[in-house]
mmCIF file of C-alpha atoms in Angstrom:
data_model
loop_
_atom_site.group_PDB
_atom_site.id
_atom_site.type_symbol
_atom_site.label_atom_id
_atom_site.label_comp_id
_atom_site.label_asym_id
_atom_site.label_seq_id
_atom_site.Cartn_x
_atom_site.Cartn_y
_atom_site.Cartn_z
ATOM 1 C CA MET A 286 88.633 68.180 167.140
ATOM 2 C CA SER A 287 90.014 66.549 170.552
ATOM 3 C CA SER A 288 90.678 62.748 170.962
ATOM 4 C CA PHE A 289 87.730 62.599 173.551
ATOM 5 C CA ASN A 290 85.403 63.686 171.028
ATOM 6 C CA ILE A 291 86.173 61.044 168.493
ATOM 7 C CA LEU A 292 86.140 58.458 171.062
ATOM 8 C CA THR A 293 82.673 59.482 171.961
ATOM 9 C CA CYS A 294 81.319 59.552 168.419
ATOM 10 C CA LEU A 295 82.773 55.947 167.626
ATOM 11 C CA THR A 296 80.998 54.553 170.772
ATOM 12 C CA LYS A 297 77.790 56.078 169.826
ATOM 13 C CA VAL A 298 78.045 54.789 166.337
ATOM 14 C CA CYS A 299 78.892 51.244 167.964
ATOM 15 C CA SER A 300 75.969 51.440 170.142
ATOM 16 C CA HIS A 301 73.492 52.376 167.321
ATOM 17 C CA HIS A 302 74.561 49.617 165.144
ATOM 18 C CA HIS A 303 74.169 47.204 168.173
ATOM 19 C CA HIS A 304 70.498 48.409 168.795
ATOM 20 C CA LEU A 305 69.859 47.647 165.144
ATOM 21 C CA ARG A 306 71.440 44.031 165.333
ATOM 22 C CA LYS A 307 73.816 44.625 162.491
ATOM 23 C CA PRO A 308 77.330 43.281 162.695
ATOM 24 C CA THR A 309 79.820 46.077 162.411
ATOM 25 C CA ALA A 310 83.742 46.224 162.371
ATOM 26 C CA VAL A 311 85.215 49.051 164.381
ATOM 27 C CA ILE A 312 88.651 50.008 163.872
ATOM 28 C CA PHE A 313 90.172 51.877 166.736
ATOM 29 C CA LEU A 314 93.316 53.923 165.594
ATOM 30 C CA PRO A 315 95.876 54.995 167.949
ATOM 31 C CA VAL A 316 94.813 58.407 169.428
ATOM 32 C CA SER A 317 97.326 60.988 169.336
ATOM 33 C CA GLN A 318 97.575 64.961 169.217
ATOM 34 C CA HIS A 319 97.380 64.833 165.439
ATOM 35 C CA PHE A 320 94.731 62.265 164.716
ATOM 36 C CA LEU A 321 94.338 61.363 161.071
ATOM 37 C CA LEU A 322 91.552 59.256 159.458
ATOM 38 C CA GLN A 323 92.824 58.013 155.975
ATOM 39 C CA SER A 324 90.191 57.169 153.257
ATOM 40 C CA ARG A 325 90.570 53.910 151.772
ATOM 41 C CA LEU A 326 89.210 55.055 148.318
ATOM 42 C CA LYS A 327 92.281 57.103 147.483
ATOM 43 C CA HIS A 328 95.008 55.500 145.626
ATOM 44 C CA TYR A 329 98.149 54.450 147.299
ATOM 45 C CA ASN A 330 100.429 56.501 144.931
ATOM 46 C CA PRO A 331 99.534 60.022 144.766
ATOM 47 C CA LYS A 332 101.514 60.761 141.597
ATOM 48 C CA PHE A 333 99.719 60.985 138.221
ATOM 49 C CA ARG A 334 96.530 61.955 139.754
ATOM 50 C CA LYS A 335 95.344 63.910 136.979
ATOM 51 C CA GLU A 336 96.371 61.463 134.406
ATOM 52 C CA ARG A 337 94.292 58.712 136.126
ATOM 53 C CA SER A 338 91.287 61.051 136.338
ATOM 54 C CA ARG A 339 91.439 61.675 132.314
ATOM 55 C CA LYS A 340 91.347 57.892 131.674
ATOM 56 C CA VAL A 341 87.681 57.997 132.110
ATOM 57 C CA ILE A 342 85.773 60.361 130.005
ATOM 58 C CA LYS A 343 82.115 61.337 130.859
ATOM 59 C CA ILE A 344 79.956 61.625 127.677
ATOM 60 C CA LYS A 345 76.573 63.130 127.872
ATOM 61 C CA LEU A 346 74.526 61.197 125.447
ATOM 62 C CA PRO A 347 71.603 62.736 123.669
ATOM 63 C CA ASP A 348 68.051 62.298 124.828
ATOM 64 C CA TYR A 349 66.227 60.919 121.750
ATOM 65 C CA ASP A 350 62.788 61.002 123.540
ATOM 66 C CA GLU A 351 63.313 64.788 124.513
ATOM 67 C CA VAL A 352 64.102 65.605 121.023
ATOM 68 C CA ARG A 353 61.126 63.862 119.556
ATOM 69 C CA LYS A 354 58.808 65.813 122.173
ATOM 70 C CA SER A 355 60.495 68.949 121.535
ATOM 71 C CA GLU A 356 59.313 68.790 117.634
ATOM 72 C CA LYS A 357 55.593 69.210 118.992
ATOM 73 C CA LEU A 358 56.095 72.076 121.480
ATOM 74 C CA SER A 359 55.041 75.544 120.931
ATOM 75 C CA ILE A 360 57.350 78.277 120.596
ATOM 76 C CA GLU A 361 56.612 79.543 124.078
ATOM 77 C CA GLU A 362 57.289 75.912 125.671
ATOM 78 C CA ILE A 363 60.769 75.683 123.742
ATOM 79 C CA ARG A 364 61.617 79.292 125.148
ATOM 80 C CA ALA A 365 60.792 77.999 128.691
ATOM 81 C CA LYS A 366 62.820 74.903 128.339
ATOM 82 C CA MET A 367 65.798 76.867 126.976
ATOM 83 C CA LYS A 368 65.441 79.184 130.093
ATOM 84 C CA GLU A 369 65.431 76.189 132.339
ATOM 85 C CA LYS A 370 68.724 74.910 130.839
ATOM 86 C CA GLY A 371 70.145 78.461 130.660
ATOM 87 C CA ILE A 372 70.635 78.522 126.795
ATOM 88 C CA ALA A 373 70.500 81.943 125.338
ATOM 89 C CA PRO A 374 67.961 82.499 122.500
ATOM 90 C CA PRO A 375 69.518 82.434 119.027
ATOM 91 C CA ARG A 376 70.393 85.814 117.750
ATOM 92 C CA GLN A 377 68.802 86.992 114.457
ATOM 93 C CA TRP A 378 71.360 87.412 111.681
ATOM 94 C CA ASN A 379 70.574 89.818 108.987
ATOM 95 C CA GLU A 380 73.016 89.797 106.408
ATOM 96 C CA LYS A 381 73.577 92.895 104.410
ATOM 97 C CA PRO A 382 72.581 92.732 100.586
ATOM 98 C CA LEU A 383 75.556 92.826 98.260
ATOM 99 C CA PHE A 384 75.057 95.219 95.447
ATOM 100 C CA VAL A 385 77.044 94.892 92.296
ATOM 101 C CA SER A 386 77.145 98.266 90.577
ATOM 102 C CA CYS A 387 79.155 97.312 87.435
ATOM 103 C CA THR A 388 81.289 94.315 85.923
ATOM 104 C CA GLY A 389 84.950 93.807 86.584
ATOM 105 C CA GLY A 390 86.196 94.186 82.735
ATOM 106 C CA VAL A 391 85.009 94.192 79.160
ATOM 107 C CA VAL A 392 83.056 91.237 78.054
ATOM 108 C CA ASP A 393 84.306 89.792 74.809
ATOM 109 C CA ALA A 394 86.386 92.732 73.909
ATOM 110 C CA TYR A 395 86.083 94.241 70.329
ATOM 111 C CA VAL A 396 89.147 93.814 68.068
ATOM 112 C CA PRO A 397 89.516 96.896 65.814
ATOM 113 C CA PRO A 398 90.532 95.878 62.361
ATOM 114 C CA GLU A 399 94.185 97.129 61.510
ATOM 115 C CA GLY A 400 94.684 100.355 59.819
ATOM 116 C CA ASP A 401 91.028 101.568 60.809
ATOM 117 C CA GLY A 402 90.430 105.193 60.249
ATOM 118 C CA LYS A 403 93.296 105.255 57.461
ATOM 119 C CA ILE A 404 92.042 102.878 54.924
ATOM 120 C CA SER A 405 89.396 104.124 52.442
ATOM 121 C CA ALA A 406 86.222 101.971 52.341
ATOM 122 C CA VAL A 407 86.260 101.965 48.529
ATOM 123 C CA SER A 408 89.862 100.390 48.413
ATOM 124 C CA GLY A 409 90.366 96.598 48.476
ATOM 125 C CA PRO A 410 91.645 96.463 52.084
ATOM 126 C CA GLY A 411 88.523 98.735 53.117
ATOM 127 C CA VAL A 412 86.008 96.530 51.489
ATOM 128 C CA LYS A 413 87.579 93.287 53.073
ATOM 129 C CA GLN A 414 87.291 94.891 56.464
ATOM 130 C CA MET A 415 83.815 95.621 55.951
ATOM 131 C CA TYR A 416 83.000 91.853 54.982
ATOM 132 C CA GLU A 417 84.737 90.640 58.094
ATOM 133 C CA THR A 418 82.778 92.994 60.344
ATOM 134 C CA ILE A 419 79.371 91.819 58.836
ATOM 135 C CA GLY A 420 80.315 88.097 59.588
ATOM 136 C CA LYS A 421 80.863 89.065 63.454
ATOM 137 C CA LYS A 422 77.663 90.921 63.839
ATOM 138 C CA GLY A 423 75.477 87.775 64.663
ATOM 139 C CA ARG A 424 76.108 87.898 68.543
ATOM 140 C CA SER A 425 75.753 91.709 68.495
ATOM 141 C CA TYR A 426 72.255 91.247 66.885
ATOM 142 C CA LEU A 427 71.182 88.736 69.613
ATOM 143 C CA ALA A 428 72.523 90.936 72.427
ATOM 144 C CA LEU A 429 70.549 93.908 70.892
ATOM 145 C CA ARG A 430 67.351 91.742 71.054
ATOM 146 C CA LYS A 431 68.031 90.986 74.561
ATOM 147 C CA ILE A 432 68.412 94.527 75.447
ATOM 148 C CA ARG A 433 65.264 95.818 73.513
ATOM 149 C CA ASN A 434 63.358 93.168 75.668
ATOM 150 C CA ILE A 435 64.083 95.060 78.695
ATOM 151 C CA ASP A 436 64.665 98.560 77.271
ATOM 152 C CA TYR A 437 61.974 99.291 74.835
ATOM 153 C CA GLU A 438 63.474 102.908 73.678
ATOM 154 C CA PHE A 439 66.938 101.671 72.974
ATOM 155 C CA ASP A 440 67.987 103.046 69.582
ATOM 156 C CA LEU A 441 71.439 102.675 67.847
ATOM 157 C CA PRO A 442 71.646 106.187 66.384
ATOM 158 C CA THR A 443 70.289 107.933 69.126
ATOM 159 C CA VAL A 444 72.496 106.373 71.698
ATOM 160 C CA SER A 445 75.627 106.703 69.598
ATOM 161 C CA LEU A 446 74.874 110.484 69.646
ATOM 162 C CA LYS A 447 74.509 110.650 73.475
ATOM 163 C CA VAL A 448 77.631 108.749 73.723
ATOM 164 C CA GLN A 449 79.853 111.349 72.261
ATOM 165 C CA ASP A 450 78.026 114.282 74.429
ATOM 166 C CA LEU A 451 78.760 111.861 77.560
ATOM 167 C CA TYR A 452 82.291 111.495 76.231
ATOM 168 C CA ILE A 453 83.038 115.433 76.148
ATOM 169 C CA GLU A 454 81.248 115.834 79.420
ATOM 170 C CA ALA A 455 83.460 113.250 81.126
ATOM 171 C CA GLN A 456 86.586 114.813 79.581
ATOM 172 C CA ASN A 457 85.728 118.313 80.739
ATOM 173 C CA ALA A 458 85.070 116.942 84.185
ATOM 174 C CA LEU A 459 88.307 115.167 84.166
ATOM 175 C CA ALA A 460 90.226 118.126 83.148
ATOM 176 C CA VAL A 461 88.789 120.326 86.138
ATOM 177 C CA LYS A 462 88.918 117.335 88.540
ATOM 178 C CA ASP A 463 85.215 117.267 89.169
ATOM 179 C CA GLU A 464 84.945 113.829 91.150
ATOM 180 C CA ASP A 465 81.182 114.173 91.698
ATOM 181 C CA LYS A 466 80.207 114.681 88.157
ATOM 182 C CA LEU A 467 82.741 112.160 87.194
ATOM 183 C CA HIS A 468 81.020 109.522 89.415
ATOM 184 C CA ASP A 469 77.796 110.326 87.562
ATOM 185 C CA LEU A 470 79.526 109.728 83.996
ATOM 186 C CA VAL A 471 81.817 106.600 84.508
ATOM 187 C CA THR A 472 81.603 103.333 86.398
ATOM 188 C CA GLU A 473 83.372 102.308 89.568
ATOM 189 C CA LYS A 474 85.859 100.411 87.538
ATOM 190 C CA ALA A 475 86.813 103.300 85.082
ATOM 191 C CA PHE A 476 87.010 106.159 88.065
ATOM 192 C CA PRO A 477 90.328 104.993 89.414
ATOM 193 C CA GLU A 478 91.780 104.231 86.107
ATOM 194 C CA MET A 479 90.978 107.740 84.796
ATOM 195 C CA PHE A 480 91.656 109.704 87.957
ATOM 196 C CA GLU A 481 94.892 108.204 88.904
ATOM 197 C CA ASN A 482 96.623 109.487 85.810
ATOM 198 C CA VAL A 483 95.832 113.002 86.382
ATOM 199 C CA LYS A 484 97.277 113.417 89.958
ATOM 200 C CA ASN A 485 99.306 116.444 90.328
ATOM 201 C CA LYS A 486 98.853 117.309 86.618
ATOM 202 C CA THR A 487 97.388 120.311 84.721
ATOM 203 C CA ILE A 488 95.126 119.163 81.507
ATOM 204 C CA VAL A 489 93.943 121.410 78.953
ATOM 205 C CA TRP A 490 91.504 119.484 76.623
ATOM 206 C CA LYS A 491 89.247 120.693 73.785
ATOM 207 C CA PHE A 492 86.966 119.033 71.432
ATOM 208 C CA ILE A 493 87.038 120.742 67.929
ATOM 209 C CA GLN A 494 84.719 118.446 65.699
ATOM 210 C CA GLN A 495 83.870 115.148 64.601
ATOM 211 C CA LEU A 496 85.343 113.660 61.550
ATOM 212 C CA GLU A 497 82.923 110.746 61.211
ATOM 213 C CA HIS A 498 79.659 110.128 62.960
ATOM 214 C CA PRO A 499 79.745 107.941 66.100
ATOM 215 C CA ARG A 500 78.899 104.210 65.396
ATOM 216 C CA ILE A 501 78.157 101.241 67.714
ATOM 217 C CA VAL A 502 80.237 98.255 66.303
ATOM 218 C CA HIS A 503 80.066 95.838 69.321
ATOM 219 C CA ILE A 504 77.143 94.754 71.730
ATOM 220 C CA ARG A 505 77.348 92.355 74.499
ATOM 221 C CA THR A 506 75.372 91.260 77.482
ATOM 222 C CA THR A 507 76.117 89.353 80.582
ATOM 223 C CA ASP A 508 74.712 88.280 83.859
ATOM 224 C CA LEU A 509 76.168 88.350 87.313
ATOM 225 C CA GLY A 510 75.185 86.278 90.237
ATOM 226 C CA SER A 511 71.639 85.425 88.774
ATOM 227 C CA LYS A 512 70.156 85.272 85.361
ATOM 228 C CA ASP A 513 67.860 88.343 86.203
ATOM 229 C CA ASN A 514 70.736 90.500 86.702
ATOM 230 C CA ILE A 515 71.818 91.614 83.433
ATOM 231 C CA PHE A 516 74.626 94.079 82.510
ATOM 232 C CA ALA A 517 75.034 95.538 78.829
ATOM 233 C CA GLN A 518 77.940 96.666 77.030
ATOM 234 C CA ILE A 519 78.382 98.665 73.899
ATOM 235 C CA THR A 520 81.507 99.611 72.059
ATOM 236 C CA VAL A 521 81.242 102.880 70.198
ATOM 237 C CA ARG A 522 83.687 104.116 67.604
ATOM 238 C CA LEU A 523 84.657 107.930 67.735
ATOM 239 C CA HIS A 524 86.705 109.709 65.228
ATOM 240 C CA THR A 525 87.090 113.020 66.299
ATOM 241 C CA GLN A 526 89.697 116.056 66.451
ATOM 242 C CA GLN A 527 90.828 117.206 69.681
ATOM 243 C CA ILE A 528 93.561 119.301 71.460
ATOM 244 C CA LEU A 529 95.419 117.796 74.409
ATOM 245 C CA ALA A 530 98.232 119.298 76.676
ATOM 246 C CA VAL A 531 99.454 117.938 79.863
ATOM 247 C CA TYR A 532 101.584 119.813 82.227
ATOM 248 C CA ASP A 533 103.181 118.630 85.476
ATOM 249 C CA ARG A 534 103.098 120.200 88.723
ATOM 250 C CA PHE A 535 105.606 122.533 88.075
ATOM 251 C CA GLY A 536 104.065 123.780 84.845
ATOM 252 C CA ARG A 537 106.281 121.969 82.327
ATOM 253 C CA LEU A 538 104.772 120.440 79.324
ATOM 254 C CA MET A 539 104.537 116.605 79.376
ATOM 255 C CA HIS A 540 102.547 115.915 76.481
ATOM 256 C CA GLY A 541 100.897 117.372 73.583
ATOM 257 C CA SER A 542 100.345 120.898 72.792
ATOM 258 C CA GLU A 543 97.558 123.640 72.967
ATOM 259 C CA ASP A 544 98.307 124.665 69.392
ATOM 260 C CA THR A 545 98.151 121.316 67.606
ATOM 261 C CA VAL A 546 94.966 119.756 66.406
ATOM 262 C CA LYS A 547 95.022 115.870 66.112
ATOM 263 C CA ASP A 548 92.808 113.413 64.696
ATOM 264 C CA VAL A 549 91.932 110.638 67.213
ATOM 265 C CA LEU A 550 90.217 107.569 66.803
ATOM 266 C CA GLU A 551 88.889 105.762 69.964
ATOM 267 C CA TYR A 552 86.859 102.612 70.684
ATOM 268 C CA LEU A 553 84.919 103.532 73.848
ATOM 269 C CA VAL A 554 83.135 101.008 75.846
ATOM 270 C CA LEU A 555 80.039 101.810 77.650
ATOM 271 C CA GLU A 556 78.002 99.727 80.339
ATOM 272 C CA LYS A 557 74.476 99.887 81.738
ATOM 273 C CA HIS A 558 72.798 97.974 84.422
ATOM 274 C CA LEU A 559 69.555 96.751 82.611
ATOM 275 C CA THR A 560 67.896 95.397 85.627
ATOM 276 C CA LEU A 561 67.940 98.788 87.485
ATOM 277 C CA PRO A 562 65.206 101.022 85.760
ATOM 278 C CA GLN A 563 67.062 104.215 86.943
ATOM 279 C CA SER A 564 70.347 103.023 85.298
ATOM 280 C CA SER A 565 72.127 105.060 82.497
ATOM 281 C CA TRP A 566 74.882 104.547 80.124
ATOM 282 C CA LYS A 567 78.168 105.144 81.635
ATOM 283 C CA ILE A 568 81.678 104.990 80.402
ATOM 284 C CA HIS A 569 83.363 101.718 81.353
ATOM 285 C CA GLY A 570 86.695 101.412 79.675
ATOM 286 C CA LYS A 571 88.584 101.819 76.185
ATOM 287 C CA ILE A 572 89.952 99.378 73.875
ATOM 288 C CA ILE A 573 93.541 99.731 72.843
ATOM 289 C CA PRO A 574 94.393 97.182 69.978
ATOM 290 C CA ASP A 575 97.545 95.055 70.191
ATOM 291 C CA TRP A 576 98.614 96.251 66.628
ATOM 292 C CA MET A 577 98.760 99.794 67.791
ATOM 293 C CA PRO A 578 102.461 101.054 67.868
ATOM 294 C CA PRO A 579 103.759 101.813 71.407
ATOM 295 C CA LYS A 580 103.553 105.374 72.901
ATOM 296 C CA GLU A 581 106.480 107.659 73.040
ATOM 297 C CA SER A 582 107.784 108.211 76.432
ATOM 298 C CA ILE A 583 107.093 111.591 78.018
ATOM 299 C CA LYS A 584 109.622 114.139 77.402
ATOM 300 C CA LYS A 585 109.850 116.654 80.083
ATOM 301 C CA THR A 586 110.596 120.294 79.044
ATOM 302 C CA TYR A 587 112.551 122.886 80.970
ATOM 303 C CA TYR A 588 112.601 126.611 80.963
ATOM 304 C CA LEU A 589 115.321 127.856 79.067
ATOM 305 C CA PRO A 590 116.897 131.106 80.503
ATOM 306 C CA ASP A 591 117.914 134.080 78.428
ATOM 307 C CA ILE A 592 121.656 133.940 79.000
ATOM 308 C CA ASP A 593 122.479 137.248 77.815
ATOM 309 C CA LYS A 594 120.050 138.838 80.250
ATOM 310 C CA GLU A 595 120.373 136.623 83.255
ATOM 311 C CA PHE A 596 124.165 136.009 83.050
ATOM 312 C CA PRO A 597 125.831 138.927 81.282
ATOM 313 C CA GLU A 598 129.489 138.656 80.403
ATOM 314 C CA PRO A 599 131.915 140.575 82.880
ATOM 315 C CA PRO A 600 133.377 143.742 81.334
ATOM 316 C CA GLU A 601 136.924 143.403 80.114
ATOM 317 C CA ARG A 602 139.397 144.669 82.459
ATOM 318 C CA SER A 603 142.132 147.281 80.998
ATOM 319 C CA ILE A 604 145.792 146.261 81.805
ATOM 320 C CA GLU A 605 148.228 149.212 82.011
ATOM 321 C CA LYS A 606 151.696 148.615 80.571
ATOM 322 C CA VAL A 607 154.549 149.822 82.797
ATOM 323 C CA GLU A 608 157.331 151.545 81.201
ATOM 324 C CA PRO A 609 161.016 150.260 81.668
ATOM 325 C CA SER A 610 162.154 153.458 83.355
ATOM 326 C CA ASP A 611 159.533 153.107 85.999
ATOM 327 C CA LYS A 612 160.673 149.574 86.692
ATOM 328 C CA SER A 613 164.085 150.466 87.153
ATOM 329 C CA SER A 614 162.994 153.188 89.724
ATOM 330 C CA VAL A 615 160.917 150.735 91.475
ATOM 331 C CA THR A 616 163.657 148.353 91.913
ATOM 332 C CA ALA A 617 165.788 151.035 93.073
ATOM 333 C CA GLN A 618 163.708 152.089 95.868
ATOM 334 C CA SER A 619 163.165 148.580 96.907
ATOM 335 C CA ALA A 620 166.675 147.815 97.167
#
């Protein structure tokens, strides 16, 4: 912009103010090639401009009248106001339902009496054990009543026999490593505990016979999340004869024997989700008492080769004796 144009503009402004009869103060700056008009609103010190601007914070105060009016608005009017302000409508949040298929452990675990399966019921210690177990059955009867309020067909002898069949099916499925069938027979807690121990191993298991009828010795109920979500647990005593042999991945015997029949006393814990009508009893765990002696460490077996066949002794070499006359002739020839 040239200096002539600037002067022209200033004269026009002065004449306009004179026509309106308003006193004005006009400042004529020296006109040069680089004409500069400096605003008086700027601070004399250009340093710390950002810091000075942050001294004053503009706060948007809520409009309480608008809040009161919006309470009476319809959904379409609220949507139109949000569109005016550029606010996106709230997204519908659908949470996925949480399903708990089993409990995380054994509820109030049963403590087997010491020497169970070895002490006769007619002897003094056997009678004492029976008397102690009768005193602990109060809570089991309360839990049994709670189960029968939901599952009317629950019968102790029938369920105990079904448990034995379930146990045999689960052991056979574990031996052949049938994961799909095992998922139907055991809970999600028991599956990794059972299947982790059979990796890279071959199991030979056979059920021979039962020495005593299976008996339910412990019943408990618990709820998870809400009082309507009820789980039931029963502890079954199994006294049977079995054959077990475990081989490692190289075919070496690690535990047991295929020719030895052993008496096995086990306390099996089964669980059922009573709230679900299609649920069934599944193996949940096994109780190992504290008084039980520790298991022996696994002894790895090795193939013993037949040394006589695979490593025969070398034949004896016949050493010929040299006569003294021959020796003298040999020495003479060498000389």
